[in-house]
Short mmCIF file of C-alpha atoms and ligand atoms in Angstrom, two decimals:
data_model
loop_
_atom_site.label_atom_id
_atom_site.label_comp_id
_atom_site.label_asym_id
_atom_site.label_seq_id
_atom_site.Cartn_x
_atom_site.Cartn_y
_atom_site.Cartn_z
CA UNK A 976 0.06 0.24 0.62
CA UNK A 977 1.48 3.83 -0.77
CA UNK A 978 0.36 6.73 1.02
CA UNK A 979 0.67 9.86 -0.18
CA UNK A 980 1.44 13.02 1.87
CA UNK A 981 -0.87 15.65 -0.29
CA UNK A 982 -2.99 17.97 -0.53
CA UNK A 983 -4.82 19.34 -3.80
CA UNK A 984 -2.20 21.65 -5.52
CA UNK A 985 -0.23 20.90 -9.04
CA UNK A 986 2.63 18.66 -8.27
CA UNK A 987 0.00 16.04 -6.07
CA UNK A 988 -1.91 16.81 -8.89
CA UNK A 989 0.75 14.76 -10.60
CA UNK A 990 0.42 11.92 -8.76
CA UNK A 991 -3.28 10.83 -8.04
CA UNK A 992 -3.41 10.93 -12.19
CA UNK A 993 -0.74 8.25 -11.80
CA UNK A 994 -2.08 6.18 -8.34
CA UNK A 995 -5.86 6.44 -10.98
CA UNK A 996 -4.18 5.54 -14.46
CA UNK A 997 -2.60 2.39 -12.54
CA UNK A 998 -5.04 1.17 -9.95
CA UNK A 999 -2.56 1.71 -7.49
CA UNK A 1000 -4.20 0.37 -4.16
CA UNK A 1001 -3.00 4.10 -2.33
CA UNK A 1002 -4.08 6.07 1.58
CA UNK A 1003 -3.81 9.91 1.10
CA UNK A 1004 -2.90 11.48 4.34
CA UNK A 1005 -3.92 15.20 4.62
CA UNK A 1006 -0.75 18.13 4.48
CA UNK A 1007 -2.54 21.07 5.50
CA UNK A 1008 0.81 23.52 3.70
CA UNK A 1009 -2.37 26.11 4.97
CA UNK A 1010 -1.87 25.53 8.55
CA UNK A 1011 2.10 24.39 8.71
CA UNK A 1012 2.33 20.77 8.08
CA UNK A 1013 4.61 20.56 6.24
CA UNK A 1014 6.37 21.48 8.83
CA UNK A 1015 6.00 18.41 11.50
CA UNK A 1016 8.84 16.57 12.45
CA UNK A 1017 7.41 12.56 10.77
CA UNK A 1018 6.43 14.51 7.56
CA UNK A 1019 10.26 16.49 7.82
CA UNK A 1020 11.70 12.45 7.85
CA UNK A 1021 10.12 11.57 4.91
CA UNK A 1022 10.42 15.18 2.59
CA UNK A 1023 13.44 17.00 3.98
CA UNK A 1024 12.18 20.61 1.55
CA UNK A 1025 8.72 20.69 4.45
CA UNK A 1026 6.95 20.37 0.40
CA UNK A 1027 4.17 17.91 -0.52
CA UNK A 1028 3.55 15.66 -2.45
CA UNK A 1029 5.91 12.69 -0.73
CA UNK A 1030 5.44 9.38 -0.94
CA UNK A 1031 6.14 5.79 1.46
CA UNK A 1032 5.37 2.89 -0.54
CA UNK A 1033 4.86 -0.09 2.19
CA UNK A 1034 5.49 -2.67 -0.32
CA UNK A 1035 8.81 -1.96 -2.14
CA UNK A 1036 8.98 -4.34 -4.67
CA UNK A 1037 12.97 -5.65 -2.99
CA UNK A 1038 10.47 -6.39 -0.05
CA UNK A 1039 12.34 -4.72 2.48
CA UNK A 1040 11.68 -1.91 3.98
CA UNK A 1041 9.24 1.04 3.30
CA UNK A 1042 10.71 3.24 0.88
CA UNK A 1043 10.02 6.95 1.32
CA UNK A 1044 9.98 9.16 -1.55
CA UNK A 1045 9.68 13.38 -1.99
CA UNK A 1046 10.16 15.51 -5.23
CA UNK A 1047 7.00 15.08 -7.57
CA UNK A 1048 8.97 14.00 -10.95
CA UNK A 1049 10.85 11.48 -7.89
CA UNK A 1050 7.65 10.03 -7.67
CA UNK A 1051 6.05 9.98 -11.06
CA UNK A 1052 9.47 8.40 -11.62
CA UNK A 1053 9.46 5.73 -9.06
CA UNK A 1054 6.41 4.97 -9.15
CA UNK A 1055 5.94 4.28 -13.05
CA UNK A 1056 9.02 2.17 -12.83
CA UNK A 1057 6.80 0.07 -10.43
CA UNK A 1058 3.95 -0.07 -11.97
CA UNK A 1059 5.90 -0.97 -15.67
CA UNK A 1060 3.76 1.35 -17.34
CA UNK A 1061 3.50 5.21 -18.52
CA UNK A 1062 7.23 5.52 -19.29
CA UNK A 1063 8.38 3.16 -21.84
CA UNK A 1064 10.79 0.44 -21.41
CA UNK A 1065 12.63 1.14 -24.61
CA UNK A 1066 16.81 3.19 -24.21
CA UNK A 1067 15.39 5.90 -26.47
CA UNK A 1068 11.96 6.54 -24.98
CA UNK A 1069 13.19 6.49 -21.49
CA UNK A 1070 14.89 9.28 -22.45
CA UNK A 1071 12.95 11.65 -23.73
CA UNK A 1072 9.77 10.78 -21.13
CA UNK A 1073 12.76 11.87 -18.68
CA UNK A 1074 13.85 14.68 -20.24
CA UNK A 1075 11.10 17.15 -20.65
CA UNK A 1076 10.27 14.56 -17.24
CA UNK A 1077 13.01 17.49 -16.04
CA UNK A 1078 11.54 20.09 -19.16
CA UNK A 1079 8.43 20.06 -16.88
CA UNK A 1080 10.07 20.14 -13.27
CA UNK A 1081 13.15 23.12 -13.88
CA UNK A 1082 11.31 24.91 -16.21
CA UNK A 1083 7.87 24.55 -16.52
CA UNK A 1084 6.43 24.12 -12.88
CA UNK A 1085 8.58 27.18 -11.46
CA UNK A 1086 8.02 29.47 -13.63
CA UNK A 1087 4.66 29.01 -14.02
CA UNK A 1088 4.21 29.24 -10.20
CA UNK A 1089 6.21 32.08 -10.33
CA UNK A 1090 3.47 33.30 -12.19
CA UNK A 1091 0.70 32.16 -9.91
CA UNK A 1092 3.28 34.34 -7.26
CA UNK A 1093 2.87 37.04 -8.46
CA UNK A 1094 -0.21 37.79 -10.14
CA UNK A 1095 -2.72 35.75 -7.39
CA UNK A 1096 -0.42 36.23 -4.85
CA UNK A 1097 1.60 38.57 -4.07
CA UNK A 1098 0.27 41.24 -1.79
CA UNK A 1099 1.48 44.68 -4.42
CA UNK A 1100 1.00 44.20 -7.76
CA UNK A 1101 4.88 44.07 -9.63
CA UNK A 1102 4.60 44.71 -12.75
CA UNK A 1103 8.51 43.73 -13.70
CA UNK A 1104 7.35 40.61 -12.02
CA UNK A 1105 4.27 40.15 -13.52
CA UNK A 1106 6.34 40.79 -17.15
CA UNK A 1107 9.34 38.15 -16.11
CA UNK A 1108 6.48 35.15 -15.80
CA UNK A 1109 4.15 35.48 -18.18
CA UNK A 1110 6.38 35.68 -21.16
CA UNK A 1111 8.27 32.84 -19.49
CA UNK A 1112 5.35 30.48 -18.82
CA UNK A 1113 4.19 31.84 -22.41
CA UNK A 1114 7.73 30.92 -23.67
CA UNK A 1115 7.09 27.48 -22.35
CA UNK A 1116 3.82 27.27 -22.96
CA UNK A 1117 4.69 27.09 -27.25
CA UNK A 1118 7.98 25.03 -26.41
CA UNK A 1119 5.33 22.43 -25.96
CA UNK A 1120 3.08 23.73 -28.35
CA UNK A 1121 5.81 22.85 -30.94
CA UNK A 1122 6.45 19.04 -29.23
CA UNK A 1123 3.09 18.61 -29.56
CA UNK A 1124 2.72 19.51 -33.19
CA UNK A 1125 1.77 16.15 -34.45
CA UNK A 1126 2.19 13.97 -31.48
CA UNK A 1127 -0.42 13.65 -29.42
CA UNK A 1128 1.24 12.87 -26.17
CA UNK A 1129 4.70 14.75 -25.26
CA UNK A 1130 6.62 11.34 -26.18
CA UNK A 1131 4.60 10.41 -28.93
CA UNK A 1132 1.66 8.42 -29.44
CA UNK A 1133 1.72 6.78 -25.68
CA UNK A 1134 0.95 8.82 -23.08
CA UNK A 1135 3.04 8.56 -20.66
CA UNK A 1136 4.62 11.11 -16.84
CA UNK A 1137 5.97 12.86 -18.82
CA UNK A 1138 2.71 14.41 -19.69
CA UNK A 1139 1.65 13.93 -15.89
CA UNK A 1140 4.07 15.72 -14.93
CA UNK A 1141 2.78 19.32 -17.27
CA UNK A 1142 -0.65 18.32 -17.70
CA UNK A 1143 -1.26 19.94 -14.22
CA UNK A 1144 0.64 22.69 -14.75
CA UNK A 1145 -1.31 24.81 -17.87
CA UNK A 1146 -3.10 27.41 -16.34
CA UNK A 1147 -3.63 26.20 -12.64
CA UNK A 1148 -4.56 29.18 -12.06
CA UNK A 1149 -8.53 30.01 -11.89
CA UNK A 1150 -8.00 34.31 -11.02
CA UNK A 1151 -5.25 34.57 -13.70
CA UNK A 1152 -5.25 32.36 -16.27
CA UNK A 1153 -2.66 31.77 -18.67
CA UNK A 1154 -3.77 33.25 -22.25
CA UNK A 1155 -3.92 29.06 -24.68
CA UNK A 1156 -4.73 31.37 -27.60
CA UNK A 1157 -1.78 31.26 -29.78
CA UNK A 1158 -1.13 27.36 -28.78
CA UNK A 1159 -4.00 25.47 -30.55
CA UNK A 1160 -2.18 22.00 -29.64
CA UNK A 1161 -1.00 22.54 -25.74
CA UNK A 1162 -5.19 23.24 -26.03
CA UNK A 1163 -5.81 20.01 -28.43
CA UNK A 1164 -3.70 17.74 -26.19
CA UNK A 1165 -5.05 19.32 -22.75
CA UNK A 1166 -8.55 18.49 -23.58
CA UNK A 1167 -7.64 14.80 -24.44
CA UNK A 1168 -5.69 14.01 -21.12
CA UNK A 1169 -8.75 15.82 -19.11
CA UNK A 1170 -11.25 13.47 -21.16
CA UNK A 1171 -9.93 10.48 -19.28
CA UNK A 1172 -11.95 8.78 -16.68
CA UNK A 1173 -8.33 8.49 -14.73
CA UNK A 1174 -8.29 12.08 -15.18
CA UNK A 1175 -11.31 13.35 -13.66
CA UNK A 1176 -10.94 9.99 -10.81
CA UNK A 1177 -8.08 12.20 -10.15
CA UNK A 1178 -8.82 15.90 -9.84
CA UNK A 1179 -11.62 14.50 -7.21
CA UNK A 1180 -9.32 13.41 -4.71
CA UNK A 1181 -9.00 17.51 -4.09
CA UNK A 1182 -12.93 18.25 -3.90
CA UNK A 1183 -13.27 16.33 -0.77
CA UNK A 1184 -14.62 17.79 2.05
CA UNK A 1185 -11.17 17.23 4.10
CA UNK A 1186 -9.50 19.80 2.06
CA UNK A 1187 -12.26 22.62 1.31
CA UNK A 1188 -10.41 26.26 2.80
CA UNK A 1189 -10.90 29.21 1.73
CA UNK A 1190 -10.71 31.57 -1.46
CA UNK A 1191 -8.17 33.76 -0.43
CA UNK A 1192 -5.10 32.78 1.81
CA UNK A 1193 -4.89 34.24 4.96
CA UNK A 1194 -2.61 35.91 6.81
CA UNK A 1195 -1.33 33.51 8.87
CA UNK A 1196 -2.20 31.04 5.47
CA UNK A 1197 0.56 34.00 3.66
CA UNK A 1198 3.47 33.53 6.93
CA UNK A 1199 3.50 30.40 6.55
CA UNK A 1200 3.91 29.14 3.13
CA UNK A 1201 5.56 32.77 2.04
CA UNK A 1202 7.41 33.85 5.56
CA UNK A 1203 5.65 37.26 4.09
CA UNK A 1204 7.72 39.94 6.81
CA UNK A 1205 4.26 41.42 7.22
CA UNK A 1206 1.65 39.04 8.15
CA UNK A 1207 0.12 39.27 10.80
N1 LIG B 799 9.90 20.66 -6.90
C1 LIG B 799 8.13 20.00 -5.58
C2 LIG B 799 7.49 20.98 -5.83
C3 LIG B 799 6.94 20.90 -4.51
C4 LIG B 799 5.79 22.39 -3.94
O1 LIG B 799 6.01 23.25 -4.17
N2 LIG B 799 4.89 22.03 -2.43
C5 LIG B 799 3.98 22.54 -2.22
C6 LIG B 799 2.39 22.81 -3.04
S1 LIG B 799 2.22 23.38 -4.33
C7 LIG B 799 4.00 23.13 -0.94
O2 LIG B 799 4.17 21.84 -0.85
N3 LIG B 799 4.32 23.59 -0.64
C8 LIG B 799 4.11 24.39 1.31
C9 LIG B 799 5.54 25.60 1.34
O3 LIG B 799 5.11 26.20 0.72
O4 LIG B 799 5.74 26.22 2.52
C10 LIG B 799 7.76 18.76 -6.24
O5 LIG B 799 7.70 18.92 -7.47
O6 LIG B 799 7.55 18.37 -5.58
#
């Protein structure tokens, strides 16, 4: 059984996408990042970067003690290897998936995250920061759009963990939608993934009343999440 340490954010959706696609049994362990549960010593023992998601696999392939994994890309890779799904077995396909997984982890995720921070959460609207991350998010969407030209999915014909890593980060902020109009391939690919039954189930996990939260961050949540000095 897998324990999934989770709060409904894009990085966690990546993992429920894969768990639902593979039919892997898992237990959701909520980590309320708005109240600081990511700093609890028990959680830091499995996720030293005080970020979720993280997993604990109580039945690892080698039959040994439980294995914990933090970082969503590493979790996707671990579970894909374990289940033998959504990661090609040939060296070329595997390398392609790895490239785009790293691209998401180092580029699309962080840059879109900063776009969201400065557009949605920052207490002041800083034009330079907003322009910088809007341009960078658009550049990355353009890269993905070109990759998807003539391909059903990022690595080719088959849906893979590279797609699952990217999908939750395509315009994730309802209060600051990214302009997807110039990216027809991204829009087509996104609709295809959205229609998958496993995608519907993955996102339904986050709708549980356990995860209800206010529409806007409170000062206390800002202090916990961003260390904002002028928050209470
Ligand atoms: N690179 C990490 C990033 C994870 C991450 O940033 N998680 C956020 C929510 S999406 C979090 O746990 N934030 C808690 C905090 O900022 O204290 C991954 O992909 O797993």
